[in-house]
mmCIF file of C-alpha atoms in Angstrom:
data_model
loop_
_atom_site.group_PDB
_atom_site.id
_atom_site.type_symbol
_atom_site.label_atom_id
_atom_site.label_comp_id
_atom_site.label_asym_id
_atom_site.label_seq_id
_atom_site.Cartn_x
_atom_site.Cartn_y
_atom_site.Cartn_z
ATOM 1 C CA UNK A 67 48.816 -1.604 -7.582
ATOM 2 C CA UNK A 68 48.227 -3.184 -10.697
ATOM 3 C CA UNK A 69 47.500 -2.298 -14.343
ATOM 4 C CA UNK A 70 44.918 -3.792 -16.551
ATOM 5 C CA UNK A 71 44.600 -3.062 -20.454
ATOM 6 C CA UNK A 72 41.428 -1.230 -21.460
ATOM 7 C CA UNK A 73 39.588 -3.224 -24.018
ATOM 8 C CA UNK A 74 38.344 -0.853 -25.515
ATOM 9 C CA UNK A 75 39.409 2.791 -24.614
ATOM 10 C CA UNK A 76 36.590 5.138 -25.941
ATOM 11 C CA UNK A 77 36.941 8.140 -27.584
ATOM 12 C CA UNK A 78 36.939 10.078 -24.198
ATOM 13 C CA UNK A 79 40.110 8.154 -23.047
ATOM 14 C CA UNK A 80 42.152 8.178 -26.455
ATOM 15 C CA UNK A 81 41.636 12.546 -26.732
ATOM 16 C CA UNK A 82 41.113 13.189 -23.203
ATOM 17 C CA UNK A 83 44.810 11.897 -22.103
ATOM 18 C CA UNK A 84 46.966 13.491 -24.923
ATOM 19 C CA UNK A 85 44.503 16.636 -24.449
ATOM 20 C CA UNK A 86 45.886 16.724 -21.104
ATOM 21 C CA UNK A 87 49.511 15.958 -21.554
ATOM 22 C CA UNK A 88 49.273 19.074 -23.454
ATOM 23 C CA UNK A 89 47.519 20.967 -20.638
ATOM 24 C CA UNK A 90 50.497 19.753 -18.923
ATOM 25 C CA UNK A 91 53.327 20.827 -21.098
ATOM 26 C CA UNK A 92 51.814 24.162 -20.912
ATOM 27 C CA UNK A 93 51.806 24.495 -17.008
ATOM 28 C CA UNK A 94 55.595 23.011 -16.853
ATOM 29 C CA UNK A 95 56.254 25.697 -19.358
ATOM 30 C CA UNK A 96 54.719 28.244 -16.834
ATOM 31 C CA UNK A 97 56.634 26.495 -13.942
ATOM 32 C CA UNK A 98 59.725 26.916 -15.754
ATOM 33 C CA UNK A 99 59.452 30.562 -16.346
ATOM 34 C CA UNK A 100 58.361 31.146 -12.798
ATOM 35 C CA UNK A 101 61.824 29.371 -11.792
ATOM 36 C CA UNK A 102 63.891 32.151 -14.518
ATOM 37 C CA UNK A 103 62.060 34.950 -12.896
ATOM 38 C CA UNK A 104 59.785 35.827 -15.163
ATOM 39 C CA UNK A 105 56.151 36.431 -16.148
ATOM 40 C CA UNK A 106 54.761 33.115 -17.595
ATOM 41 C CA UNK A 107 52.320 34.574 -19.686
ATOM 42 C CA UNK A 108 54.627 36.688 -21.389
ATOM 43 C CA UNK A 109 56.926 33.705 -21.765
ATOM 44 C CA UNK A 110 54.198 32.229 -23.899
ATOM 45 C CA UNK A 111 52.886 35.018 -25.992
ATOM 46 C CA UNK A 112 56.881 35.551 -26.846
ATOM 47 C CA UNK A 113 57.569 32.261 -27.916
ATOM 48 C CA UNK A 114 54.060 32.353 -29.752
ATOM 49 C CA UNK A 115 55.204 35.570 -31.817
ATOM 50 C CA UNK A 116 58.566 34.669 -31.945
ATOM 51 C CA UNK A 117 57.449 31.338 -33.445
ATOM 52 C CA UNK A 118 54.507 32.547 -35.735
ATOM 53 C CA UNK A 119 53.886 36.118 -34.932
ATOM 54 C CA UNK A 120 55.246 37.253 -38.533
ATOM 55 C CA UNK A 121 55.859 36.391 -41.715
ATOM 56 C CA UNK A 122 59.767 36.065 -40.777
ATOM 57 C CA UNK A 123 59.175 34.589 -37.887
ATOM 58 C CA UNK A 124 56.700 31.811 -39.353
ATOM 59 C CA UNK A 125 59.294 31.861 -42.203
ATOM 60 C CA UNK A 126 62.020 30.477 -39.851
ATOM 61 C CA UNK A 127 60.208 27.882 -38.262
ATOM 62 C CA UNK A 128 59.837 26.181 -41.598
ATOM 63 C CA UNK A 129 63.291 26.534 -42.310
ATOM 64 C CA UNK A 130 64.067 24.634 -38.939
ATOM 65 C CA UNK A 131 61.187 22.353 -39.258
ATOM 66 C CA UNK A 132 62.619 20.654 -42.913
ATOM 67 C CA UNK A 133 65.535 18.869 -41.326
ATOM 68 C CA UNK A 134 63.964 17.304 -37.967
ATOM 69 C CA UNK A 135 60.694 16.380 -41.002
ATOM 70 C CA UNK A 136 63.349 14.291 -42.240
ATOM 71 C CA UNK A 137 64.567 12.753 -38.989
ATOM 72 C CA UNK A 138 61.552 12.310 -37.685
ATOM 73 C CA UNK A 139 60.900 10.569 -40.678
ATOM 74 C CA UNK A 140 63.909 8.417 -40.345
ATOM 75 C CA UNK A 141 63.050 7.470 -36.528
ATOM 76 C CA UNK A 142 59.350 6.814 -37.161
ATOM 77 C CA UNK A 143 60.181 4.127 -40.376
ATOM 78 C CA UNK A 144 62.906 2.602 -37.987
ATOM 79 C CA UNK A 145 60.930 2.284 -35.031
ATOM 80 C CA UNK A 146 57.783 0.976 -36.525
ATOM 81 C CA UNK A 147 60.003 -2.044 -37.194
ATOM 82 C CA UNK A 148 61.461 -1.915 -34.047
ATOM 83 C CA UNK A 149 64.986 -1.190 -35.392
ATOM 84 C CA UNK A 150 66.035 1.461 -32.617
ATOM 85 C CA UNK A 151 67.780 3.951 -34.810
ATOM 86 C CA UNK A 152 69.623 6.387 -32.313
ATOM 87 C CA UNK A 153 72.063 7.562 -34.951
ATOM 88 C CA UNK A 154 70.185 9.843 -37.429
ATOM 89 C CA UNK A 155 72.855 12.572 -36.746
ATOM 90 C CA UNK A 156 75.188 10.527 -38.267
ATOM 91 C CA UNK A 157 73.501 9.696 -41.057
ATOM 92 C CA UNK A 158 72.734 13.600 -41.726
ATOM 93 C CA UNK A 159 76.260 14.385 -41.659
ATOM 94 C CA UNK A 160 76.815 11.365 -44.086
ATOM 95 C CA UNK A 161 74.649 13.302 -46.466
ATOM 96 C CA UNK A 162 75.766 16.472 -46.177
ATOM 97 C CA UNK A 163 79.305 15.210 -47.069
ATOM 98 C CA UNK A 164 78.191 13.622 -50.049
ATOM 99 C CA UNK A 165 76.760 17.158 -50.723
ATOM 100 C CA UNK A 166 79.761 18.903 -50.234
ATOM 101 C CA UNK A 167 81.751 16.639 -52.594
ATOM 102 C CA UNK A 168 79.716 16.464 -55.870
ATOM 103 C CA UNK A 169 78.214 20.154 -54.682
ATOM 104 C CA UNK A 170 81.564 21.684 -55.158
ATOM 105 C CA UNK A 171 81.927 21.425 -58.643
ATOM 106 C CA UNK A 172 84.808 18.968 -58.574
ATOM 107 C CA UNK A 173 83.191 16.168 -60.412
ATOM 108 C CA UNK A 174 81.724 18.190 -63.254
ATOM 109 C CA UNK A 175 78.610 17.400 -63.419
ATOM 110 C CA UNK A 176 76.220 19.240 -65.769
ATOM 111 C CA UNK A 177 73.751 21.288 -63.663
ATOM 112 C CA UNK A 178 70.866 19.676 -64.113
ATOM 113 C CA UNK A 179 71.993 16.762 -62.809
ATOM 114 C CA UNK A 180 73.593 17.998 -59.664
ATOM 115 C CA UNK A 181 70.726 18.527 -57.316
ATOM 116 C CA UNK A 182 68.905 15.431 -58.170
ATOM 117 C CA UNK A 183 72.507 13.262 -58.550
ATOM 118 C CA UNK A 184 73.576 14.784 -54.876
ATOM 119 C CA UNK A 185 70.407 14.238 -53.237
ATOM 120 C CA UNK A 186 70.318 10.514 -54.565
ATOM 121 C CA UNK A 187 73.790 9.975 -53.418
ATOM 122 C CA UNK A 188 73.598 11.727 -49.996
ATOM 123 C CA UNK A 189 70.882 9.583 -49.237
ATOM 124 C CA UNK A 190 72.761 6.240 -50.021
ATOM 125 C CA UNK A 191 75.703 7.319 -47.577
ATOM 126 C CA UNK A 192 73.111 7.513 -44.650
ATOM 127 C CA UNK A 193 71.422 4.351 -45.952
ATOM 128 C CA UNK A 194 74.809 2.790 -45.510
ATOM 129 C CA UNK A 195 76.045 4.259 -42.543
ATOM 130 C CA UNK A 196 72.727 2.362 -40.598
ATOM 131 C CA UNK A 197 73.499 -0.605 -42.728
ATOM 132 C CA UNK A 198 76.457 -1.138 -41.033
ATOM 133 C CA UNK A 199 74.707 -1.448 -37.342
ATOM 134 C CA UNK A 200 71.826 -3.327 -38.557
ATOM 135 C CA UNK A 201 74.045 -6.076 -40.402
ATOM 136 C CA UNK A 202 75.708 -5.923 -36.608
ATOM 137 C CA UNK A 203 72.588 -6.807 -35.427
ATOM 138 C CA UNK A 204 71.198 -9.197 -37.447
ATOM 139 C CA UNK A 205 74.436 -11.528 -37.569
ATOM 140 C CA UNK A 206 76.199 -11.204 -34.526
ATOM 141 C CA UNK A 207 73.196 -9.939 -32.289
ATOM 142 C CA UNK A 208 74.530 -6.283 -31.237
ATOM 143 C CA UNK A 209 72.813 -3.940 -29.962
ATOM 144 C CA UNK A 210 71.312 -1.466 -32.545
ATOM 145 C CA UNK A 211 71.078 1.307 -29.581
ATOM 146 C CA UNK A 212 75.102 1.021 -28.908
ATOM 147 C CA UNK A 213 76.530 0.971 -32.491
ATOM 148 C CA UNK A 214 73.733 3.425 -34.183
ATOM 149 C CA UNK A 215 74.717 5.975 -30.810
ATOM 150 C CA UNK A 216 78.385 5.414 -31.363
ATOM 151 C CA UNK A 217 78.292 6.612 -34.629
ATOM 152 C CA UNK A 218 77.095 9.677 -34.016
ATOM 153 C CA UNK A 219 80.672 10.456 -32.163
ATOM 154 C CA UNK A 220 82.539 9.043 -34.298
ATOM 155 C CA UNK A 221 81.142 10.733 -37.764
ATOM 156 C CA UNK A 222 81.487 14.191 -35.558
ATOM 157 C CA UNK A 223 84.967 13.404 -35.123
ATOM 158 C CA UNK A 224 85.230 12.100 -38.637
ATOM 159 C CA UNK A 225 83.531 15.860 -39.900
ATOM 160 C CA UNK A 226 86.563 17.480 -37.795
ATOM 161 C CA UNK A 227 88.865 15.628 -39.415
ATOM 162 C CA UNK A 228 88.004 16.375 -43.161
ATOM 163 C CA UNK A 229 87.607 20.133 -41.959
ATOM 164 C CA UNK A 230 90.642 20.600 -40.654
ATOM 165 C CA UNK A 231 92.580 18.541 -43.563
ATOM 166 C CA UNK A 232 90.951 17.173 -47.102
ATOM 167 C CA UNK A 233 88.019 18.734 -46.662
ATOM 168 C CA UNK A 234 88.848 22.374 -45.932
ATOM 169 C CA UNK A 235 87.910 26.054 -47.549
ATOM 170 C CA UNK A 236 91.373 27.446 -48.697
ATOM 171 C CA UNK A 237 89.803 30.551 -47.897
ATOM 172 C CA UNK A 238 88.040 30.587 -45.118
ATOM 173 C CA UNK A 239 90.885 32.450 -43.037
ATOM 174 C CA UNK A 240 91.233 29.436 -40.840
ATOM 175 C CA UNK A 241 88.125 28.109 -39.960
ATOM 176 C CA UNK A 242 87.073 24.504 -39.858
ATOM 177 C CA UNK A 243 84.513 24.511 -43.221
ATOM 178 C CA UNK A 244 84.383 23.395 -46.408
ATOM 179 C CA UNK A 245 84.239 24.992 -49.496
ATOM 180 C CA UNK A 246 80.411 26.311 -50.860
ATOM 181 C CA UNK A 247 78.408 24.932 -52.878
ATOM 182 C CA UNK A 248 78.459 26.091 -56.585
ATOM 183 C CA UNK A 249 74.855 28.079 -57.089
ATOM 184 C CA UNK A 250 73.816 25.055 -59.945
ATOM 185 C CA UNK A 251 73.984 22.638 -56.462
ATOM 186 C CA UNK A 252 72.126 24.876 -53.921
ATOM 187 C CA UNK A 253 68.279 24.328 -53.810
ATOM 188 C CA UNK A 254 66.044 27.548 -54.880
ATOM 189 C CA UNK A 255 64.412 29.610 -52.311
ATOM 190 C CA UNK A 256 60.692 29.638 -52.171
ATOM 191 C CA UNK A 257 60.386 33.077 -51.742
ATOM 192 C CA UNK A 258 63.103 35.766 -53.156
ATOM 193 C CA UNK A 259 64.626 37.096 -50.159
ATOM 194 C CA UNK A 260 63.663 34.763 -47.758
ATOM 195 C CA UNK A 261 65.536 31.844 -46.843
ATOM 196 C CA UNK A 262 62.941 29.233 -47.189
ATOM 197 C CA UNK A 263 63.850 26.804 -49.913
ATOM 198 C CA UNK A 264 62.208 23.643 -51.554
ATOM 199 C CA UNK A 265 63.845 21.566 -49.093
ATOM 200 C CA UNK A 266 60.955 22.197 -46.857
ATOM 201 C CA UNK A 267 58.143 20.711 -49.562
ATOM 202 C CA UNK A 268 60.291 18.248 -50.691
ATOM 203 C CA UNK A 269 60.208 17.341 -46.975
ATOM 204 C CA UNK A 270 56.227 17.264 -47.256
ATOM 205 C CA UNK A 271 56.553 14.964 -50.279
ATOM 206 C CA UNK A 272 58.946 12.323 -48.382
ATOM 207 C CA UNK A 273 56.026 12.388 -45.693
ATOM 208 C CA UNK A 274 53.322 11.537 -47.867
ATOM 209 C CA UNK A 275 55.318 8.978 -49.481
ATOM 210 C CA UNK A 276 56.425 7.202 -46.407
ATOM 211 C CA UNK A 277 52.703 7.140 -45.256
ATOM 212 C CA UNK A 278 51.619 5.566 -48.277
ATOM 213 C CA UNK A 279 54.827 2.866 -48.056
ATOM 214 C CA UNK A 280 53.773 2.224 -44.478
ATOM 215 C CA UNK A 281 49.637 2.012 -45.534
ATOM 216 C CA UNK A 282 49.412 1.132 -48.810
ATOM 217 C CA UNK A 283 52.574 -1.297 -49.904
ATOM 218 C CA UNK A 284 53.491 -4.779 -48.964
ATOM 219 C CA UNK A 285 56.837 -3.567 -47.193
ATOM 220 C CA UNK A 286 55.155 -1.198 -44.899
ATOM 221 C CA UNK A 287 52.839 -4.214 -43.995
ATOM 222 C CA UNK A 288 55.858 -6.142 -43.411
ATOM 223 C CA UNK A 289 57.242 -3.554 -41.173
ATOM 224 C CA UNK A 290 54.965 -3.361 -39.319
ATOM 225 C CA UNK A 291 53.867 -6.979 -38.687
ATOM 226 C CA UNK A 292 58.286 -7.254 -37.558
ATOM 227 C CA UNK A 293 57.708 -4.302 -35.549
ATOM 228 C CA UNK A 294 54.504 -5.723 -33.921
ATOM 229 C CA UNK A 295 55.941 -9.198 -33.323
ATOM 230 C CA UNK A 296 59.437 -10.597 -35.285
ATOM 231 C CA UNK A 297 58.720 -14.219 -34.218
ATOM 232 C CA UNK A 298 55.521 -14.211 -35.265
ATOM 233 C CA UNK A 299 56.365 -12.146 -38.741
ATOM 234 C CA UNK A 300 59.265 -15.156 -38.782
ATOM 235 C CA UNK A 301 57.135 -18.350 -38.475
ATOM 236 C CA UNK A 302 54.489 -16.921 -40.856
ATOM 237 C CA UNK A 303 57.301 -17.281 -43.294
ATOM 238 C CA UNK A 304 57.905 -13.534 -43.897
ATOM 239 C CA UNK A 305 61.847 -12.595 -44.021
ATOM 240 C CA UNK A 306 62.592 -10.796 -41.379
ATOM 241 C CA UNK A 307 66.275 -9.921 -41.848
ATOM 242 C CA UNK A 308 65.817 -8.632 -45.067
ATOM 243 C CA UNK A 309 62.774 -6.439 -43.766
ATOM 244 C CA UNK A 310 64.956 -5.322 -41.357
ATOM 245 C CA UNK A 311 67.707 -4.415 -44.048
ATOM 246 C CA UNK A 312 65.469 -2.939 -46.045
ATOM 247 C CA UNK A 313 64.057 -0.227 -43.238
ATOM 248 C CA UNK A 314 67.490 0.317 -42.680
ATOM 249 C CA UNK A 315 68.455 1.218 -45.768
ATOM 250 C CA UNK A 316 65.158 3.839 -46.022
ATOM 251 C CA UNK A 317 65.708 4.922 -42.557
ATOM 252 C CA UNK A 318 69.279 5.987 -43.036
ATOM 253 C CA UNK A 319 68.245 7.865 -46.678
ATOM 254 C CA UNK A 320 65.839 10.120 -45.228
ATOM 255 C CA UNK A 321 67.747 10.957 -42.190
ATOM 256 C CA UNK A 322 70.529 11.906 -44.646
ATOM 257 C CA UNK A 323 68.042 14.060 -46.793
ATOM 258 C CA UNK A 324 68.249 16.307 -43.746
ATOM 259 C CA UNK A 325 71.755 16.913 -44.015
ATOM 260 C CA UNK A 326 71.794 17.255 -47.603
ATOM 261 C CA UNK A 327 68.692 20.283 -47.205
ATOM 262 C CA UNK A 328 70.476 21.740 -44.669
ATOM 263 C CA UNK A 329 73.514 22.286 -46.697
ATOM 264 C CA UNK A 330 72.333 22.898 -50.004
ATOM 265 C CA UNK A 331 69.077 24.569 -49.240
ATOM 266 C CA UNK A 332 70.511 26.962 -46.126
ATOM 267 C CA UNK A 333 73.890 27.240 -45.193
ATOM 268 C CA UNK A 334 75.723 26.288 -48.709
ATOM 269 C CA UNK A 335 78.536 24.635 -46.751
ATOM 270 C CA UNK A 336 79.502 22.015 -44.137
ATOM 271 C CA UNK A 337 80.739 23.071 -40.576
ATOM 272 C CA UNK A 338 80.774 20.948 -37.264
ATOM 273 C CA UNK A 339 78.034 22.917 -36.278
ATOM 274 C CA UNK A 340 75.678 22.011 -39.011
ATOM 275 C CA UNK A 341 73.094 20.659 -36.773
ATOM 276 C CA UNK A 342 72.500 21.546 -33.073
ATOM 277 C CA UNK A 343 71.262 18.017 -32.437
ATOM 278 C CA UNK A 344 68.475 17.544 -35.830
ATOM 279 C CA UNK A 345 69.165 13.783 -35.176
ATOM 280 C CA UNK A 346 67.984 13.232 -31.739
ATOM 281 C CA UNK A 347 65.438 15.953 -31.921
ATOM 282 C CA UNK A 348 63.867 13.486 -34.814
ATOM 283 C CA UNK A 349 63.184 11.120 -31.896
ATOM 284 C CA UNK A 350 61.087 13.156 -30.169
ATOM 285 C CA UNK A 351 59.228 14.365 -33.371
ATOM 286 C CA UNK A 352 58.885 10.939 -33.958
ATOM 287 C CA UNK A 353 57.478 9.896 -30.922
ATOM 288 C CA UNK A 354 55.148 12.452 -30.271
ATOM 289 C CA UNK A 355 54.041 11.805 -33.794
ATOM 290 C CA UNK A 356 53.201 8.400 -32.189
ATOM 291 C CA UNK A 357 55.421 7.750 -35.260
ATOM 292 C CA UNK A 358 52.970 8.547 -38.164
ATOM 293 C CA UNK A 359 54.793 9.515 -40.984
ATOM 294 C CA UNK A 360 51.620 12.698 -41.306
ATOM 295 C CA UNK A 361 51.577 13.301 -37.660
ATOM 296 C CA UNK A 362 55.647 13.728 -38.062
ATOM 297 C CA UNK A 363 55.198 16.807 -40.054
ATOM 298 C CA UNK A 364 53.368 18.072 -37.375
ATOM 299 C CA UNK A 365 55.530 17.448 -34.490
ATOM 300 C CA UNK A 366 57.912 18.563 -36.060
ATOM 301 C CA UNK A 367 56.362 22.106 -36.418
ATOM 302 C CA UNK A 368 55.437 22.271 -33.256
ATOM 303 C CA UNK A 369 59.075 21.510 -31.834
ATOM 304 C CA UNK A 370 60.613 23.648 -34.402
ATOM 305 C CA UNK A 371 58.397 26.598 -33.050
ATOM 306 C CA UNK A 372 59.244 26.131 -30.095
ATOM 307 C CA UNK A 373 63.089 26.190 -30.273
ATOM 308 C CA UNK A 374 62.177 29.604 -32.543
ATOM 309 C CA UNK A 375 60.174 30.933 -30.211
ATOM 310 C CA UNK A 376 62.574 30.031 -27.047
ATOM 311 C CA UNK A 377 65.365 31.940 -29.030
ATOM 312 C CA UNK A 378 63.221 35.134 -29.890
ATOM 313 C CA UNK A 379 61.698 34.956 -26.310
ATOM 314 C CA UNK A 380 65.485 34.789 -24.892
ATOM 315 C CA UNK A 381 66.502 37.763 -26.649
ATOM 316 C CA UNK A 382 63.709 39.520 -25.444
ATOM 317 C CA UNK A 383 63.066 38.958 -21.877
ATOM 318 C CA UNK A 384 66.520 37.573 -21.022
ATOM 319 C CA UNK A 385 65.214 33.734 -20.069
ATOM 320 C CA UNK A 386 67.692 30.822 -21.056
ATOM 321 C CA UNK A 387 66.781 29.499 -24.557
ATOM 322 C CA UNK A 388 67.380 25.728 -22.630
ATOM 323 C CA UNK A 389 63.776 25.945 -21.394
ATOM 324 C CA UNK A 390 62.768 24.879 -24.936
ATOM 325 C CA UNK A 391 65.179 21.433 -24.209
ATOM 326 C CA UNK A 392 62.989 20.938 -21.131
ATOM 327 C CA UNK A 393 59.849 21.966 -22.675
ATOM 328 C CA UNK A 394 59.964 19.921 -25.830
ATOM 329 C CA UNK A 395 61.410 16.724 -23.367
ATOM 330 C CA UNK A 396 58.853 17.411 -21.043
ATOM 331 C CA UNK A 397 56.017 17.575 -23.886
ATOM 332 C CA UNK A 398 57.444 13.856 -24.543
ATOM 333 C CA UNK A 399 57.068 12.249 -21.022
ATOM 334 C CA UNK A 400 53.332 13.625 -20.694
ATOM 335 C CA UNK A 401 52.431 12.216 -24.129
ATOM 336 C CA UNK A 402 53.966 8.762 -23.463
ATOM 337 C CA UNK A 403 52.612 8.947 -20.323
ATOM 338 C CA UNK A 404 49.228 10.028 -21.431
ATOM 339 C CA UNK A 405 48.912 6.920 -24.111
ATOM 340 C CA UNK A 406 49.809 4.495 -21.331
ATOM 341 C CA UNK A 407 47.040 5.521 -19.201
ATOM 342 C CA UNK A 408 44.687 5.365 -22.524
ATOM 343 C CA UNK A 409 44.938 1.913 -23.266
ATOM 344 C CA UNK A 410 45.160 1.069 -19.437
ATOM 345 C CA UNK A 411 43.753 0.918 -16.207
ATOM 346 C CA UNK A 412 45.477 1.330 -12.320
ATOM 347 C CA UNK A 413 43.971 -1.113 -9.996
ATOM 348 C CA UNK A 414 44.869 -1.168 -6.142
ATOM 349 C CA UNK A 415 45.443 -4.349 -4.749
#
């Protein structure tokens, strides 16, 4: 068994696969509730309501779509140059410390300034924090996947340690947190009452303007030509280590943008809990975006529902909220799997 490309795949084969790698996602959804003991079409009409089924409830999955936007964002610009970014969760909680620390009050800035001056500096902490592994890289030749991964553990460790010491609320009775966020440094809600907030277009806006860095500027060309093929980017004279740096440095921004929404558009201050795993989830947002910086935006709405959804559906029914893990995991195999087959053919023999 062998497998040939497809010169040219067709219409048929580049809609038909992914059309059925979604047929697929929905039957492993159905298997999976049939395993929990439970109806599988009322799995999926809960997860549809709970997901979309009100205003709330369509409410909430914008609210959790803003921060993997961002990370899916991050992943997509790092892999389209082939710069395996693993460590957007470190990066967020880079941001969200800068947050924290000018969102406080401490520094004095005027109001005006804050949101702007926070956002700015948030994002130059993450942009730094994947500097580090891609200077690693481009000097001494380590692996990107090792050090970005590692510093994921060792930020989370880093976040306990400022919220149990420098870091923490004098009076929050104990807990590990921070102090909030004066009101001048929190980000306005869309909607009074509602928790929405302009994190969520601002989110849009870094979408559209990483598609038009990647389509319409001579450093998304770059990228991509280093992503496509660095020796070949190298001998026709283009500067590949500086590309490199350069996606690094936007990578690890927007992947700190997430933090910094999360904490001044939603929860005010910074716990160890701030993100149930935004970072990796913006891989798989990424990749089922087949990392278009549009398509991301997409993705990332449809994993964000379903994560709402599984949580609304669990409270209902009684079915563990993990079966959106496995669903959104499984949606990724069937889509990978799905382009392979598109652009090639199996042969026997």
């Amino acid at each position: 068994m062998r497998l040939e490309p497809v010169a040219d795949p067709g219409l048929g084969r580049s809609l038909g696969y992914p059309a059925a790698a979604l047929g697929a996602t929905v039957a492993f959804a159905m298997a999976l509730a049939l395993v929990a003991g439970a109806d599988p079409f009322a799995v999926l009409g809960l997860m549809v309501k709970g997901a979309a089924g009100s205003k709330f409830a369509l409410l909430e999955t914008l609210n959790r779509a803003t921060p993997l936007i961002f990370t899916g964002l991050a992943v997509a610009v790092a892999f389209r140059a082939k710069l395996w970014n693993i460590g957007a969760e470190a990066q967020l909680y880079a941001g969200a410390i800068v947050t924290v620390l000018l969102g406080t009050g401490a520094l004095g800035l005027p109001w005006p300034l804050l949101l702007p001056v926070s956002a700015l500096f948030a994002a130059v902490a993450g942009a730094l924090v994947l500097l580090g592994p891609a200077t690693l890289k481009l000097r001494f030749g380590v692996d990107e996947v090792v050090t970005t991964l590692l510093f994921n553990f060792i930020m989370l460790l880093f976040v306990s340690y400022l919220l149990e010491g420098p870091m923490k609320d004098p009076a929050g009775m104990g807990w590990p947190k921070s102090e909030k966020l004066i009101a001048e440094a929190r980000l306005p809600r869309i909607m009074e009452g509602l928790r929405l907030h302009w994190g969520f277009l601002l989110a849009l806006i870094a979408a559209l303007g990483v598609w038009v860095v990647q389509t319409r500027t001579t450093l998304g060309y770059e990228m991509r030509a280093v992503g496509l093929n660095p020796e070949a980017a190298r001998f026709a004279g283009l500067p590949v280590g500086r590309i490199l740096i350069k996606t690094a440095l936007l990578s690890g921004g927007l992947a700190a943008l997430a933090g910094w929404s999360e904490v001044a558009g939603l929860k005010g201050s910074l716990t160890l809990d701030l993100s149930p795993g935004f970072g990796y989830a913006g891989i798989i947002v990424a990749m089922l975006a087949l990392l278009n910086p549009l398509g991301v935006v997409v993705s990332a709405l449809f994993v964000a529902g379903v994560f709402v959804g599984a949580d609304s559906m669990s409270r209902a029914i009684g079915v563990p909220t993990y079966i959106a893990d496995a669903l959104t995991a499984a949606a990724l195999l069937f889509m990978v799997l799905a382009l392979l087959l598109a652009r090639v053919r199996v042969r026997r023999g």
